[in-house]
mmCIF file of C-alpha atoms and ligand atoms in Angstrom:
data_model
loop_
_atom_site.group_PDB
_atom_site.id
_atom_site.type_symbol
_atom_site.label_atom_id
_atom_site.label_comp_id
_atom_site.label_asym_id
_atom_site.label_seq_id
_atom_site.Cartn_x
_atom_site.Cartn_y
_atom_site.Cartn_z
ATOM 1 C CA MET R 209 108.145 88.069 72.896
ATOM 2 C CA LEU R 210 107.949 88.597 76.608
ATOM 3 C CA LYS R 211 104.830 90.492 77.519
ATOM 4 C CA ILE R 212 105.181 93.516 79.801
ATOM 5 C CA PRO R 213 104.031 92.520 83.274
ATOM 6 C CA ASP R 214 101.561 94.773 85.074
ATOM 7 C CA LEU R 215 103.188 95.357 88.457
ATOM 8 C CA HIS R 216 100.792 97.793 90.134
ATOM 9 C CA THR R 217 97.059 97.085 90.601
ATOM 10 C CA HIS R 218 94.328 97.396 93.228
ATOM 11 C CA SER R 219 91.370 95.296 94.365
ATOM 12 C CA THR R 220 88.495 95.716 96.824
ATOM 13 C CA ALA R 221 90.984 94.865 99.592
ATOM 14 C CA SER R 222 91.896 98.579 99.292
ATOM 15 C CA ASP R 223 90.324 101.123 96.932
ATOM 16 C CA GLY R 224 89.874 99.101 93.741
ATOM 17 C CA THR R 225 86.361 98.179 92.595
ATOM 18 C CA LEU R 226 87.058 94.586 91.467
ATOM 19 C CA THR R 227 87.462 91.719 93.905
ATOM 20 C CA PRO R 228 90.839 89.947 93.678
ATOM 21 C CA THR R 229 89.079 87.141 91.779
ATOM 22 C CA ALA R 230 87.438 89.510 89.277
ATOM 23 C CA LEU R 231 90.752 91.359 88.831
ATOM 24 C CA LEU R 232 92.625 88.153 87.967
ATOM 25 C CA GLU R 233 89.852 87.068 85.598
ATOM 26 C CA ARG R 234 90.006 90.419 83.824
ATOM 27 C CA ALA R 235 93.788 90.263 83.646
ATOM 28 C CA ALA R 236 93.645 86.802 82.054
ATOM 29 C CA ALA R 237 91.048 88.002 79.536
ATOM 30 C CA ALA R 238 93.290 90.973 78.670
ATOM 31 C CA GLY R 239 96.233 88.626 78.015
ATOM 32 C CA VAL R 240 98.276 89.680 81.062
ATOM 33 C CA GLU R 241 100.763 86.928 81.929
ATOM 34 C CA THR R 242 102.254 88.416 85.106
ATOM 35 C CA LEU R 243 100.302 90.643 87.492
ATOM 36 C CA ALA R 244 101.194 92.149 90.852
ATOM 37 C CA LEU R 245 98.353 92.916 93.250
ATOM 38 C CA THR R 246 99.558 95.946 95.220
ATOM 39 C CA ASP R 247 96.762 97.156 97.475
ATOM 40 C CA HIS R 248 97.300 100.208 99.667
ATOM 41 C CA ASP R 249 98.811 99.224 103.030
ATOM 42 C CA THR R 250 97.402 95.690 103.045
ATOM 43 C CA VAL R 251 98.047 92.181 101.744
ATOM 44 C CA ALA R 252 94.533 91.038 102.680
ATOM 45 C CA GLY R 253 93.609 90.379 99.030
ATOM 46 C CA ILE R 254 96.584 88.181 98.182
ATOM 47 C CA ALA R 255 95.222 84.826 99.376
ATOM 48 C CA GLU R 256 92.115 85.118 97.204
ATOM 49 C CA ALA R 257 94.215 86.458 94.314
ATOM 50 C CA ARG R 258 96.512 83.401 94.522
ATOM 51 C CA THR R 259 93.629 80.989 94.213
ATOM 52 C CA ALA R 260 92.178 82.903 91.267
ATOM 53 C CA ALA R 261 95.595 83.289 89.575
ATOM 54 C CA ALA R 262 96.196 79.549 89.691
ATOM 55 C CA ARG R 263 92.760 78.935 88.178
ATOM 56 C CA VAL R 264 93.026 81.452 85.316
ATOM 57 C CA GLY R 265 96.729 80.823 84.590
ATOM 58 C CA VAL R 266 98.203 84.218 85.473
ATOM 59 C CA ARG R 267 101.519 84.472 87.321
ATOM 60 C CA LEU R 268 100.772 86.454 90.489
ATOM 61 C CA ILE R 269 103.340 88.604 92.254
ATOM 62 C CA ALA R 270 102.319 89.208 95.876
ATOM 63 C CA GLY R 271 102.656 92.936 96.408
ATOM 64 C CA VAL R 272 101.660 95.935 98.474
ATOM 65 C CA GLU R 273 101.725 99.740 98.068
ATOM 66 C CA VAL R 274 102.968 101.326 101.283
ATOM 67 C CA SER R 275 102.064 104.936 102.210
ATOM 68 C CA VAL R 276 105.065 106.995 103.288
ATOM 69 C CA THR R 277 105.552 110.602 104.369
ATOM 70 C CA TRP R 278 108.759 112.019 102.935
ATOM 71 C CA GLY R 279 109.782 115.628 102.399
ATOM 72 C CA GLY R 280 106.398 116.838 103.644
ATOM 73 C CA ARG R 281 104.548 114.808 101.000
ATOM 74 C CA THR R 282 102.906 111.420 100.641
ATOM 75 C CA VAL R 283 105.075 109.061 98.602
ATOM 76 C CA HIS R 284 104.013 105.518 97.674
ATOM 77 C CA ILE R 285 106.424 102.590 97.804
ATOM 78 C CA VAL R 286 105.419 99.389 96.052
ATOM 79 C CA GLY R 287 106.769 96.102 97.413
ATOM 80 C CA LEU R 288 106.977 93.250 94.883
ATOM 81 C CA GLY R 289 107.274 89.574 95.766
ATOM 82 C CA VAL R 290 106.635 89.941 99.481
ATOM 83 C CA ASP R 291 106.153 87.086 101.921
ATOM 84 C CA THR R 292 102.624 87.834 103.159
ATOM 85 C CA ASP R 293 103.317 85.998 106.433
ATOM 86 C CA CYS R 294 106.309 88.169 107.344
ATOM 87 C CA ARG R 295 105.731 89.518 110.850
ATOM 88 C CA ALA R 296 107.675 92.751 110.384
ATOM 89 C CA LEU R 297 105.663 93.577 107.275
ATOM 90 C CA LEU R 298 102.328 92.675 108.870
ATOM 91 C CA ALA R 299 103.077 94.697 112.018
ATOM 92 C CA GLY R 300 104.071 97.700 109.923
ATOM 93 C CA LEU R 301 100.942 97.485 107.793
ATOM 94 C CA ALA R 302 98.796 97.117 110.935
ATOM 95 C CA SER R 303 100.189 100.409 112.255
ATOM 96 C CA LEU R 304 99.275 102.115 108.973
ATOM 97 C CA GLU R 305 95.795 100.647 109.063
ATOM 98 C CA GLU R 306 95.332 102.027 112.558
ATOM 99 C CA TYR R 307 96.399 105.475 111.378
ATOM 100 C CA ARG R 308 94.005 105.143 108.406
ATOM 101 C CA LEU R 309 91.106 104.461 110.762
ATOM 102 C CA TRP R 310 91.857 107.543 112.829
ATOM 103 C CA ARG R 311 92.251 109.580 109.633
ATOM 104 C CA ALA R 312 88.919 108.295 108.284
ATOM 105 C CA GLU R 313 87.178 109.442 111.478
ATOM 106 C CA GLU R 314 88.879 112.812 111.177
ATOM 107 C CA ILE R 315 87.876 113.172 107.512
ATOM 108 C CA GLY R 316 84.314 112.329 108.588
ATOM 109 C CA ARG R 317 84.377 115.050 111.268
ATOM 110 C CA ARG R 318 85.751 117.636 108.851
ATOM 111 C CA LEU R 319 83.218 116.803 106.150
ATOM 112 C CA ALA R 320 80.422 117.040 108.747
ATOM 113 C CA GLN R 321 81.596 120.569 109.546
ATOM 114 C CA ALA R 322 81.417 121.321 105.855
ATOM 115 C CA GLY R 323 77.783 120.165 105.818
ATOM 116 C CA TYR R 324 78.162 116.541 104.765
ATOM 117 C CA ASP R 325 76.913 114.310 107.571
ATOM 118 C CA GLY R 326 77.393 110.560 107.660
ATOM 119 C CA ALA R 327 80.469 110.534 105.444
ATOM 120 C CA LEU R 328 82.367 107.927 107.494
ATOM 121 C CA GLU R 329 79.415 105.529 107.352
ATOM 122 C CA GLY R 330 78.985 106.369 103.668
ATOM 123 C CA ALA R 331 82.646 105.681 102.938
ATOM 124 C CA ARG R 332 82.426 102.401 104.870
ATOM 125 C CA GLY R 333 79.523 101.431 102.658
ATOM 126 C CA HIS R 334 81.848 101.686 99.645
ATOM 127 C CA ALA R 335 84.648 99.684 101.281
ATOM 128 C CA ALA R 336 84.568 95.900 101.016
ATOM 129 C CA GLY R 337 87.154 95.312 103.722
ATOM 130 C CA THR R 338 88.291 97.168 106.818
ATOM 131 C CA LEU R 339 90.625 99.520 104.981
ATOM 132 C CA ILE R 340 89.194 102.974 104.279
ATOM 133 C CA GLY R 341 90.802 105.465 101.940
ATOM 134 C CA ARG R 342 89.983 108.799 100.397
ATOM 135 C CA THR R 343 88.592 107.062 97.308
ATOM 136 C CA HIS R 344 85.800 105.562 99.437
ATOM 137 C CA PHE R 345 84.903 109.046 100.679
ATOM 138 C CA ALA R 346 85.053 110.288 97.098
ATOM 139 C CA ARG R 347 82.570 107.638 95.952
ATOM 140 C CA PHE R 348 80.213 108.596 98.778
ATOM 141 C CA LEU R 349 80.426 112.306 97.917
ATOM 142 C CA VAL R 350 79.705 111.652 94.232
ATOM 143 C CA GLU R 351 76.692 109.568 95.281
ATOM 144 C CA ARG R 352 75.518 112.485 97.448
ATOM 145 C CA GLY R 353 75.778 114.786 94.436
ATOM 146 C CA ALA R 354 78.523 116.884 96.046
ATOM 147 C CA ALA R 355 80.627 116.710 92.883
ATOM 148 C CA ALA R 356 80.367 115.407 89.344
ATOM 149 C CA ASP R 357 82.984 112.667 89.472
ATOM 150 C CA ILE R 358 85.848 111.232 91.511
ATOM 151 C CA ARG R 359 88.459 113.645 90.176
ATOM 152 C CA ASP R 360 86.206 116.599 90.907
ATOM 153 C CA VAL R 361 85.635 115.423 94.502
ATOM 154 C CA PHE R 362 89.362 115.144 95.132
ATOM 155 C CA LYS R 363 89.929 118.636 93.784
ATOM 156 C CA ARG R 364 87.125 120.190 95.817
ATOM 157 C CA PHE R 365 87.192 118.229 99.072
ATOM 158 C CA LEU R 366 90.108 115.884 99.624
ATOM 159 C CA VAL R 367 93.350 117.650 98.765
ATOM 160 C CA SER R 368 95.424 120.202 100.665
ATOM 161 C CA GLY R 369 93.479 123.345 101.578
ATOM 162 C CA LYS R 370 90.069 121.676 101.057
ATOM 163 C CA PRO R 371 87.460 120.921 103.762
ATOM 164 C CA GLY R 372 87.933 117.137 103.998
ATOM 165 C CA HIS R 373 91.718 117.117 103.821
ATOM 166 C CA VAL R 374 93.816 115.627 106.614
ATOM 167 C CA PRO R 375 97.578 115.926 106.074
ATOM 168 C CA GLY R 376 99.021 112.406 105.882
ATOM 169 C CA GLU R 377 101.272 111.167 108.676
ATOM 170 C CA TRP R 378 102.325 107.820 107.295
ATOM 171 C CA THR R 379 105.498 105.832 107.930
ATOM 172 C CA THR R 380 109.079 106.804 107.011
ATOM 173 C CA LEU R 381 110.796 105.839 103.768
ATOM 174 C CA GLU R 382 113.356 103.820 105.673
ATOM 175 C CA GLU R 383 110.746 101.835 107.591
ATOM 176 C CA ALA R 384 108.646 101.085 104.522
ATOM 177 C CA VAL R 385 111.667 99.834 102.570
ATOM 178 C CA GLY R 386 112.752 97.896 105.668
ATOM 179 C CA TRP R 387 109.410 96.055 105.945
ATOM 180 C CA ILE R 388 109.453 95.169 102.250
ATOM 181 C CA ARG R 389 113.035 93.896 102.443
ATOM 182 C CA ALA R 390 112.299 91.943 105.621
ATOM 183 C CA ALA R 391 109.530 90.232 103.647
ATOM 184 C CA GLY R 392 111.984 89.348 100.855
ATOM 185 C CA GLY R 393 110.447 91.820 98.402
ATOM 186 C CA LEU R 394 111.845 94.445 96.045
ATOM 187 C CA ALA R 395 110.939 98.058 96.906
ATOM 188 C CA VAL R 396 109.894 100.324 94.041
ATOM 189 C CA ILE R 397 108.960 104.036 94.065
ATOM 190 C CA ALA R 398 105.444 104.322 92.608
ATOM 191 C CA HIS R 399 104.376 106.921 89.989
ATOM 192 C CA PRO R 400 107.242 109.387 90.637
ATOM 193 C CA ALA R 401 105.836 112.035 88.285
ATOM 194 C CA ARG R 402 102.842 112.470 90.593
ATOM 195 C CA TYR R 403 104.902 114.066 93.364
ATOM 196 C CA ASP R 404 105.748 117.251 91.468
ATOM 197 C CA PHE R 405 109.200 117.377 93.034
ATOM 198 C CA THR R 406 111.954 119.573 91.643
ATOM 199 C CA ARG R 407 114.792 117.690 89.974
ATOM 200 C CA THR R 408 116.961 118.250 93.044
ATOM 201 C CA LYS R 409 114.332 116.934 95.431
ATOM 202 C CA MET R 410 113.667 113.917 93.194
ATOM 203 C CA ARG R 411 117.377 113.105 93.171
ATOM 204 C CA ARG R 412 117.455 113.365 96.960
ATOM 205 C CA LEU R 413 114.485 110.981 97.241
ATOM 206 C CA LEU R 414 116.073 108.477 94.860
ATOM 207 C CA GLY R 415 119.426 108.670 96.644
ATOM 208 C CA GLU R 416 117.910 108.116 100.103
ATOM 209 C CA PHE R 417 115.710 105.355 98.726
ATOM 210 C CA ARG R 418 118.666 103.514 97.223
ATOM 211 C CA ASP R 419 120.733 104.020 100.382
ATOM 212 C CA CYS R 420 118.109 102.253 102.481
ATOM 213 C CA GLY R 421 117.857 99.334 100.054
ATOM 214 C CA GLY R 422 115.247 100.448 97.514
ATOM 215 C CA ARG R 423 115.664 98.772 94.123
ATOM 216 C CA GLY R 424 113.279 100.127 91.513
ATOM 217 C CA LEU R 425 111.449 103.099 90.036
ATOM 218 C CA GLU R 426 108.143 103.025 88.150
ATOM 219 C CA VAL R 427 109.034 104.382 84.747
ATOM 220 C CA VAL R 428 105.887 103.323 82.925
ATOM 221 C CA SER R 429 102.776 104.077 84.973
ATOM 222 C CA GLY R 430 99.113 104.645 84.235
ATOM 223 C CA SER R 431 99.542 108.123 85.680
ATOM 224 C CA HIS R 432 102.617 109.024 83.596
ATOM 225 C CA SER R 433 102.753 110.845 80.284
ATOM 226 C CA ARG R 434 105.020 109.689 77.450
ATOM 227 C CA ASP R 435 107.497 112.404 78.386
ATOM 228 C CA ASP R 436 107.510 111.135 81.971
ATOM 229 C CA TYR R 437 108.591 107.675 80.739
ATOM 230 C CA PHE R 438 111.781 109.162 79.346
ATOM 231 C CA VAL R 439 112.463 111.495 82.274
ATOM 232 C CA PHE R 440 112.177 108.663 84.789
ATOM 233 C CA ALA R 441 113.996 106.148 82.607
ATOM 234 C CA ARG R 442 116.966 108.512 82.844
ATOM 235 C CA HIS R 443 116.598 108.908 86.594
ATOM 236 C CA ALA R 444 116.499 105.112 87.005
ATOM 237 C CA THR R 445 119.586 104.607 84.879
ATOM 238 C CA GLU R 446 121.487 107.413 86.625
ATOM 239 C CA GLN R 447 120.715 106.006 90.056
ATOM 240 C CA GLY R 448 121.259 102.359 89.203
ATOM 241 C CA LEU R 449 117.624 101.471 89.860
ATOM 242 C CA TYR R 450 115.582 98.870 88.008
ATOM 243 C CA ALA R 451 112.680 100.166 85.926
ATOM 244 C CA SER R 452 109.168 98.960 86.736
ATOM 245 C CA ALA R 453 105.838 99.187 84.911
ATOM 246 C CA GLY R 454 102.312 99.205 86.309
ATOM 247 C CA SER R 455 98.893 100.472 85.300
ATOM 248 C CA ASP R 456 97.812 101.391 88.870
ATOM 249 C CA TYR R 457 94.494 99.905 87.807
ATOM 250 C CA HIS R 458 91.598 100.503 90.226
ATOM 251 C CA GLY R 459 88.702 99.089 88.195
ATOM 252 C CA PRO R 460 86.832 99.378 84.908
ATOM 253 C CA GLU R 461 85.592 102.909 85.658
ATOM 254 C CA LYS R 462 87.387 105.953 84.284
ATOM 255 C CA PRO R 463 90.062 107.320 84.570
ATOM 256 C CA TRP R 464 92.137 104.147 84.991
ATOM 257 C CA ILE R 465 93.939 102.715 82.009
ATOM 258 C CA GLU R 466 93.030 99.150 81.124
ATOM 259 C CA LEU R 467 95.030 96.130 82.271
ATOM 260 C CA GLY R 468 97.519 94.774 79.746
ATOM 261 C CA ARG R 469 97.865 98.034 77.807
ATOM 262 C CA LEU R 470 101.280 99.133 79.041
ATOM 263 C CA PRO R 471 103.843 100.337 76.503
ATOM 264 C CA ALA R 472 107.391 98.951 76.519
ATOM 265 C CA LEU R 473 110.023 100.532 78.749
ATOM 266 C CA PRO R 474 112.284 103.047 76.976
ATOM 267 C CA ASP R 475 115.565 101.654 75.657
ATOM 268 C CA GLY R 476 118.381 101.480 78.166
ATOM 269 C CA CYS R 477 116.204 100.591 81.163
ATOM 270 C CA THR R 478 116.888 97.437 83.152
ATOM 271 C CA PRO R 479 113.461 95.876 83.777
ATOM 272 C CA ILE R 480 112.835 94.868 87.378
ATOM 273 C CA TRP R 481 111.447 91.531 86.220
ATOM 274 C CA THR R 482 114.962 90.589 85.104
ATOM 275 C CA ALA R 483 116.296 91.124 88.662
ATOM 276 C CA HIS R 484 117.666 88.066 90.402
ATOM 277 C CA GLY R 485 114.928 86.500 92.537
ATOM 278 C CA PHE R 486 112.183 88.717 91.104
ATOM 279 C CA GLY R 487 108.822 87.793 92.552
ATOM 280 C CA GLY R 488 110.282 85.426 95.120
ATOM 281 C CA ALA R 489 109.947 82.048 93.397
ATOM 282 C CA ALA R 490 108.501 80.370 96.491
ATOM 283 C CA ARG R 491 105.770 82.969 96.754
ATOM 284 C CA LEU R 492 104.384 82.776 93.255
ATOM 285 C CA ALA R 493 100.927 81.373 92.797
ATOM 286 C CA ALA R 494 101.073 77.616 92.614
ATOM 287 C CA ALA R 495 100.459 76.824 88.964
HETATM 288 P P1 AMP V 802 94.611 107.528 100.396
HETATM 289 O O1 AMP V 802 95.760 106.562 100.402
HETATM 290 O O2 AMP V 802 93.437 107.027 101.163
HETATM 291 O O3 AMP V 802 95.023 108.921 100.792
HETATM 292 O O4 AMP V 802 94.097 107.616 98.910
HETATM 293 C C1 AMP V 802 94.987 107.695 97.835
HETATM 294 C C2 AMP V 802 94.249 107.216 96.589
HETATM 295 O O5 AMP V 802 93.303 108.179 96.198
HETATM 296 C C3 AMP V 802 95.130 107.029 95.376
HETATM 297 O O6 AMP V 802 95.707 105.767 95.367
HETATM 298 C C4 AMP V 802 94.128 107.146 94.258
HETATM 299 O O7 AMP V 802 93.443 105.921 94.112
HETATM 300 C C5 AMP V 802 93.140 108.147 94.786
HETATM 301 N N1 AMP V 802 93.405 109.516 94.287
HETATM 302 C C6 AMP V 802 94.297 110.412 94.770
HETATM 303 N N2 AMP V 802 94.214 111.574 94.089
HETATM 304 C C7 AMP V 802 93.241 111.400 93.149
HETATM 305 C C8 AMP V 802 92.668 112.226 92.148
HETATM 306 N N3 AMP V 802 93.070 113.468 91.960
HETATM 307 N N4 AMP V 802 91.686 111.698 91.383
HETATM 308 C C9 AMP V 802 91.257 110.431 91.565
HETATM 309 N N5 AMP V 802 91.751 109.615 92.492
HETATM 310 C C10 AMP V 802 92.721 110.085 93.285
HETATM 311 MN MN1 MN V 803 94.267 104.118 95.190
HETATM 312 MN MN1 MN V 804 99.775 105.346 94.610
HETATM 313 MN MN1 MN V 805 98.327 102.465 93.426
#
């Protein structure tokens, strides 16, 4: 029986807590045969992940999770099987990284006003690479005793209406899908249930996404409930989109679900791993 691939994971190249090497080792130990590394707005972890994947015998899909602003909200688009040397993709990701840096400084200023000095430096201390995200601030704030755990910090400091929140101004849906396609990858809408869109707005997102060349929808996700699997399986089928599955693993800490524990896609879905050219054969880890 074909094992369900895990097509959405993070490493220390963005806001995961395992290095690409440790992630691939854990995936192999959990019996994962195919894994996509999809760090936020960067492919900086892929080279190390390739080396580790070849060593531990896991098929690696080179991926990325691109931050987009659509309909006044942040929407995440996963790219699967991307050429990590593609100039259009790299230039696009560089512009997002630049915005992230400005946003990190701004979050630092806002947290200082709220009485938490040194947050930018603190967040940097939790980041292994150059990319800084809200999770790094969250880890710093937990360490400072500002909140009990990561979820609590987000709720109290880092979401809309809270002192450390900066409204995202990421790239457009069309650009993100364009970069992924230019790099030969398949674009997939990540964790759709997280956006809390009405049915009408979700249909509009899916329609626009498909019109600009998007191919898949995450049906099974670590942040979806069982009911969500069925709701989004229907959306995918209705819109002619492939169904994808990913844990959105960020590390062994709670609340992330473990690697290799994904349930099967609901009946009637067309799995994205059956798509022609899935993973970009030339870009798979050399076995
Ligand atoms: P950023 O792209 O820097 O705005 O950060 C987004 C990341 O923050 C997500 O990928 C999650 O890893 C994390 N995140 C967002 N909301 C929450 C939450 N409520 N609890 C825990 N982590 C969260
Ligand atoms: Mn994250
Ligand atoms: Mn995401
Ligand atoms: Mn993710």
